[in-house]
Short mmCIF file of C-alpha atoms and ligand atoms in Angstrom, two decimals:
data_model
loop_
_atom_site.label_atom_id
_atom_site.label_comp_id
_atom_site.label_asym_id
_atom_site.label_seq_id
_atom_site.Cartn_x
_atom_site.Cartn_y
_atom_site.Cartn_z
CA MET A 1 32.20 -62.51 0.18
CA PHE A 2 33.35 -61.45 3.59
CA LYS A 3 29.93 -59.54 4.04
CA ARG A 4 28.13 -62.61 2.93
CA ILE A 5 29.70 -64.94 5.69
CA LEU A 6 28.93 -62.27 8.39
CA GLN A 7 25.45 -62.23 7.05
CA LEU A 8 25.32 -65.82 7.51
CA LEU A 9 26.65 -65.81 11.00
CA TYR A 10 25.01 -62.47 12.16
CA PRO A 11 22.08 -61.79 9.97
CA GLU A 12 21.29 -57.94 9.77
CA VAL A 13 17.80 -57.23 10.14
CA CYS A 14 15.36 -54.38 9.00
CA PHE A 15 15.34 -51.54 11.53
CA GLY A 16 11.24 -51.31 10.49
CA CYS A 17 9.87 -54.85 10.75
CA SER A 18 12.84 -57.00 11.92
CA MET A 19 12.93 -59.23 9.02
CA THR A 20 16.18 -60.60 7.84
CA LEU A 21 17.84 -57.93 5.09
CA LEU A 22 18.92 -59.14 1.82
CA GLU A 23 22.51 -58.65 0.86
CA SER A 24 21.45 -55.74 -1.28
CA GLU A 25 19.39 -54.09 1.48
CA GLU A 26 20.60 -51.60 3.89
CA ILE A 27 19.02 -50.60 7.28
CA LEU A 28 15.64 -51.04 5.85
CA CYS A 29 13.97 -53.77 3.83
CA SER A 30 12.57 -52.92 0.29
CA ARG A 31 9.02 -53.54 1.75
CA CYS A 32 9.49 -51.12 4.49
CA ARG A 33 10.92 -48.51 2.14
CA LEU A 34 7.91 -48.96 0.19
CA GLU A 35 5.21 -49.18 2.87
CA LEU A 36 6.31 -46.87 5.76
CA PRO A 37 3.53 -44.23 5.68
CA ARG A 38 5.06 -41.01 4.16
CA PRO A 39 2.47 -38.27 3.94
CA GLY A 40 4.51 -36.16 1.40
CA LEU A 41 6.42 -32.74 1.85
CA PHE A 42 5.44 -29.55 0.94
CA LEU A 43 1.77 -29.92 1.48
CA PRO A 44 -0.61 -27.12 0.45
CA LYS A 45 -1.65 -25.46 3.67
CA PRO A 46 -3.66 -25.68 5.72
CA ASN A 47 -3.40 -29.57 6.36
CA TRP A 48 -3.20 -31.49 9.47
CA LEU A 49 0.37 -30.91 10.19
CA SER A 50 0.07 -26.99 9.58
CA LEU A 51 -2.90 -26.83 12.08
CA LYS A 52 -0.53 -27.77 14.97
CA PHE A 53 1.50 -24.63 14.11
CA ASP A 54 -1.04 -22.03 12.68
CA GLY A 55 -1.84 -19.27 14.80
CA TRP A 56 1.15 -19.57 17.35
CA MET A 57 3.63 -18.01 15.09
CA ASP A 58 4.52 -16.75 11.59
CA TYR A 59 6.20 -19.52 9.88
CA GLN A 60 6.77 -20.79 6.11
CA ASP A 61 6.60 -24.51 5.91
CA ALA A 62 5.92 -27.48 8.55
CA HIS A 63 6.87 -30.73 7.25
CA CYS A 64 6.95 -34.54 8.43
CA PHE A 65 8.51 -37.54 6.68
CA PHE A 66 6.60 -40.29 8.13
CA LEU A 67 3.56 -41.02 9.80
CA PHE A 68 3.63 -41.94 13.33
CA SER A 69 1.20 -44.51 14.84
CA GLU A 70 1.31 -46.33 18.27
CA GLY A 71 2.73 -49.59 17.87
CA GLY A 72 3.54 -49.10 14.12
CA ARG A 73 6.73 -49.56 12.36
CA VAL A 74 7.64 -46.17 12.40
CA GLN A 75 7.30 -46.06 16.11
CA HIS A 76 9.59 -49.11 16.23
CA LEU A 77 12.04 -47.21 13.88
CA MET A 78 11.93 -43.96 16.11
CA HIS A 79 12.38 -45.98 19.31
CA GLN A 80 15.87 -47.20 17.93
CA ILE A 81 16.93 -43.99 16.92
CA LYS A 82 16.09 -42.33 20.32
CA TYR A 83 16.78 -45.13 22.79
CA LYS A 84 18.86 -47.83 21.14
CA GLY A 85 21.72 -45.91 20.09
CA ALA A 86 20.99 -46.37 16.33
CA GLN A 87 22.68 -42.95 15.05
CA ASP A 88 23.44 -44.61 11.81
CA VAL A 89 19.78 -45.28 11.30
CA GLY A 90 19.07 -41.66 12.07
CA ARG A 91 21.46 -40.31 9.46
CA PHE A 92 20.34 -42.77 6.80
CA LEU A 93 16.52 -41.73 7.08
CA GLY A 94 18.03 -38.04 7.11
CA VAL A 95 19.69 -38.72 4.10
CA TRP A 96 16.48 -40.10 2.40
CA CYS A 97 14.34 -37.25 3.57
CA GLY A 98 16.98 -34.89 2.23
CA SER A 99 16.99 -36.22 -1.05
CA GLU A 100 13.10 -36.09 -1.28
CA LEU A 101 13.44 -32.33 -0.10
CA ASN A 102 15.65 -31.87 -3.25
CA LYS A 103 12.90 -33.33 -5.43
CA TYR A 104 10.24 -31.09 -4.05
CA ASN A 105 12.16 -27.83 -3.92
CA TRP A 106 15.28 -26.48 -5.65
CA PRO A 107 16.81 -24.16 -4.81
CA PHE A 108 16.00 -24.09 -1.22
CA THR A 109 15.02 -21.01 0.55
CA TYR A 110 16.35 -22.64 3.89
CA ASP A 111 19.76 -21.22 4.79
CA LEU A 112 20.49 -23.35 7.85
CA ILE A 113 19.26 -26.65 9.68
CA LEU A 114 19.05 -26.43 13.56
CA PRO A 115 18.45 -29.68 15.22
CA ILE A 116 16.56 -29.20 18.32
CA PRO A 117 19.18 -29.05 20.98
CA MET A 118 19.37 -31.54 23.78
CA HIS A 119 20.01 -30.64 27.31
CA ALA A 120 23.83 -31.10 28.12
CA GLN A 121 23.20 -33.62 30.98
CA ARG A 122 20.63 -35.99 28.77
CA ALA A 123 23.36 -35.58 25.98
CA ARG A 124 26.04 -36.78 28.18
CA ASP A 125 23.63 -39.58 29.40
CA ARG A 126 22.63 -40.90 25.97
CA GLY A 127 25.94 -39.89 23.96
CA TYR A 128 24.31 -38.50 21.25
CA ASN A 129 21.47 -36.40 20.05
CA GLN A 130 19.18 -38.37 17.70
CA ALA A 131 17.75 -34.93 16.11
CA GLN A 132 21.46 -34.09 15.20
CA CYS A 133 21.95 -37.32 13.50
CA ILE A 134 18.83 -36.82 11.33
CA ALA A 135 20.12 -33.43 10.46
CA GLU A 136 23.36 -34.40 9.49
CA GLY A 137 21.73 -36.83 7.17
CA ILE A 138 19.48 -33.94 5.60
CA SER A 139 22.40 -31.82 5.30
CA SER A 140 24.60 -34.28 3.49
CA SER A 141 21.68 -34.51 0.76
CA THR A 142 20.89 -31.11 0.58
CA GLN A 143 24.04 -29.24 1.25
CA ILE A 144 22.15 -26.97 3.71
CA PRO A 145 24.66 -26.16 6.54
CA ILE A 146 23.79 -27.17 10.20
CA ILE A 147 23.84 -24.63 12.84
CA TRP A 148 26.48 -26.06 15.48
CA GLY A 149 26.36 -24.36 18.99
CA GLY A 150 25.05 -21.01 19.75
CA ILE A 151 21.71 -22.32 20.84
CA GLU A 152 21.25 -24.29 24.05
CA ARG A 153 18.82 -26.10 25.94
CA ILE A 154 19.28 -24.84 29.50
CA LYS A 155 16.24 -27.01 31.25
CA ASN A 156 14.84 -30.34 30.63
CA SER A 157 11.13 -30.64 30.05
CA GLN A 158 10.38 -34.01 31.39
CA THR A 159 7.72 -32.32 33.67
CA LEU A 160 5.63 -31.09 30.88
CA ILE A 161 3.48 -34.40 30.32
CA HIS A 162 0.49 -33.17 32.63
CA GLN A 163 0.51 -29.58 31.23
CA ASN A 164 -1.94 -28.42 28.44
CA ARG A 165 -0.47 -26.83 25.34
CA GLN A 166 -0.67 -23.28 26.29
CA GLU A 167 1.15 -24.04 29.53
CA ARG A 168 3.62 -26.23 27.61
CA PHE A 169 4.62 -23.36 25.13
CA GLN A 170 5.10 -21.07 27.77
CA VAL A 171 7.21 -23.35 29.91
CA LEU A 172 9.27 -24.48 26.68
CA GLU A 173 9.94 -20.84 25.75
CA GLU A 174 12.38 -20.76 29.03
CA VAL A 175 13.91 -23.98 27.79
CA PHE A 176 15.80 -22.63 25.04
CA GLN A 177 18.61 -20.02 25.16
CA VAL A 178 20.24 -18.35 22.17
CA ILE A 179 23.92 -17.97 23.03
CA ASN A 180 25.01 -16.35 19.64
CA PRO A 181 22.43 -14.53 17.99
CA SER A 182 24.76 -13.52 14.85
CA LEU A 183 24.57 -17.17 13.71
CA ILE A 184 20.92 -17.01 13.05
CA GLN A 185 20.33 -13.29 12.25
CA GLY A 186 18.67 -12.59 8.89
CA LYS A 187 18.49 -16.48 8.03
CA HIS A 188 15.67 -18.78 6.94
CA VAL A 189 16.31 -21.62 9.73
CA LEU A 190 14.98 -25.07 9.26
CA ILE A 191 14.25 -26.69 12.80
CA VAL A 192 14.52 -30.44 12.70
CA ASP A 193 13.59 -32.93 15.48
CA ASP A 194 12.71 -36.57 15.56
CA THR A 195 9.11 -36.95 16.57
CA LEU A 196 6.41 -34.37 16.76
CA THR A 197 3.35 -34.62 18.73
CA THR A 198 1.84 -31.35 19.71
CA GLY A 199 4.74 -29.07 18.04
CA ALA A 200 5.08 -27.20 21.20
CA THR A 201 8.66 -27.90 21.47
CA MET A 202 9.60 -26.74 17.96
CA LEU A 203 7.22 -23.82 18.39
CA ALA A 204 9.01 -22.58 21.41
CA LEU A 205 12.61 -23.06 19.80
CA GLY A 206 11.08 -21.18 16.61
CA GLN A 207 9.74 -18.50 18.53
CA LYS A 208 12.86 -17.81 20.65
CA ILE A 209 15.30 -17.90 17.41
CA LYS A 210 12.79 -15.48 15.73
CA THR A 211 12.96 -12.96 18.66
CA ALA A 212 16.68 -13.47 18.25
CA GLY A 213 16.66 -12.24 14.81
CA ALA A 214 16.31 -15.36 12.38
CA ARG A 215 14.21 -14.13 9.33
CA GLN A 216 12.01 -17.08 8.68
CA VAL A 217 11.36 -20.34 10.34
CA SER A 218 10.25 -23.66 9.13
CA PHE A 219 9.78 -27.05 10.66
CA LEU A 220 10.57 -30.52 9.86
CA ALA A 221 9.89 -33.87 11.83
CA LEU A 222 11.17 -37.22 10.86
CA ALA A 223 7.82 -38.65 12.13
CA ALA A 224 4.47 -36.93 13.26
CA LEU A 225 1.42 -37.99 15.03
CA GLN A 226 -1.51 -37.32 12.97
ZN1 ZN B 20 11.29 -54.02 7.09
#
């Protein structure tokens, strides 16, 4: 009853399309749940996503949950997770993504989830790390633990926009630092990020943790540009 009155006064809207949500809906309307473009997980390789990673390093899987397009609903959704403080949306989508992972692959070969670390200064400015919110959701569905601390981002990478992929990759390798290698030694680590464009950031972190002793690396972006 109380929820119904609140809904009348302050209607909750869908984070994907901004339409008013029904009482039974949460975060996303049923239409967005059905229509948001999802390419599927565990696609046979090579595929459009694996081509962003192939040839750069040895890894097991590369997944994305949503397809990202300029001006589309997924972009709108990701924007709110990243810049509008919608941490609960990140967790909600992480839970959904994790439950889909459960359908495909059980038991998992992933030992740990590593959200891409955010530079401390940026984390202070924003107040949260969106990759961590998504990772928390995935972890709660799959029961795969998250690595807390131990790996840091020691530089911001805003200046990479005008560099090509090779240059980016080299610069990015210096962006991350493994403080506590014992956390990842011998483990298969699933690296999680919010959006993936070139894959260079994920690759750089993957390379770094492999050098530090991780047994295997896989990648999962909540949304990726095709
Ligand atoms: Zn919607």
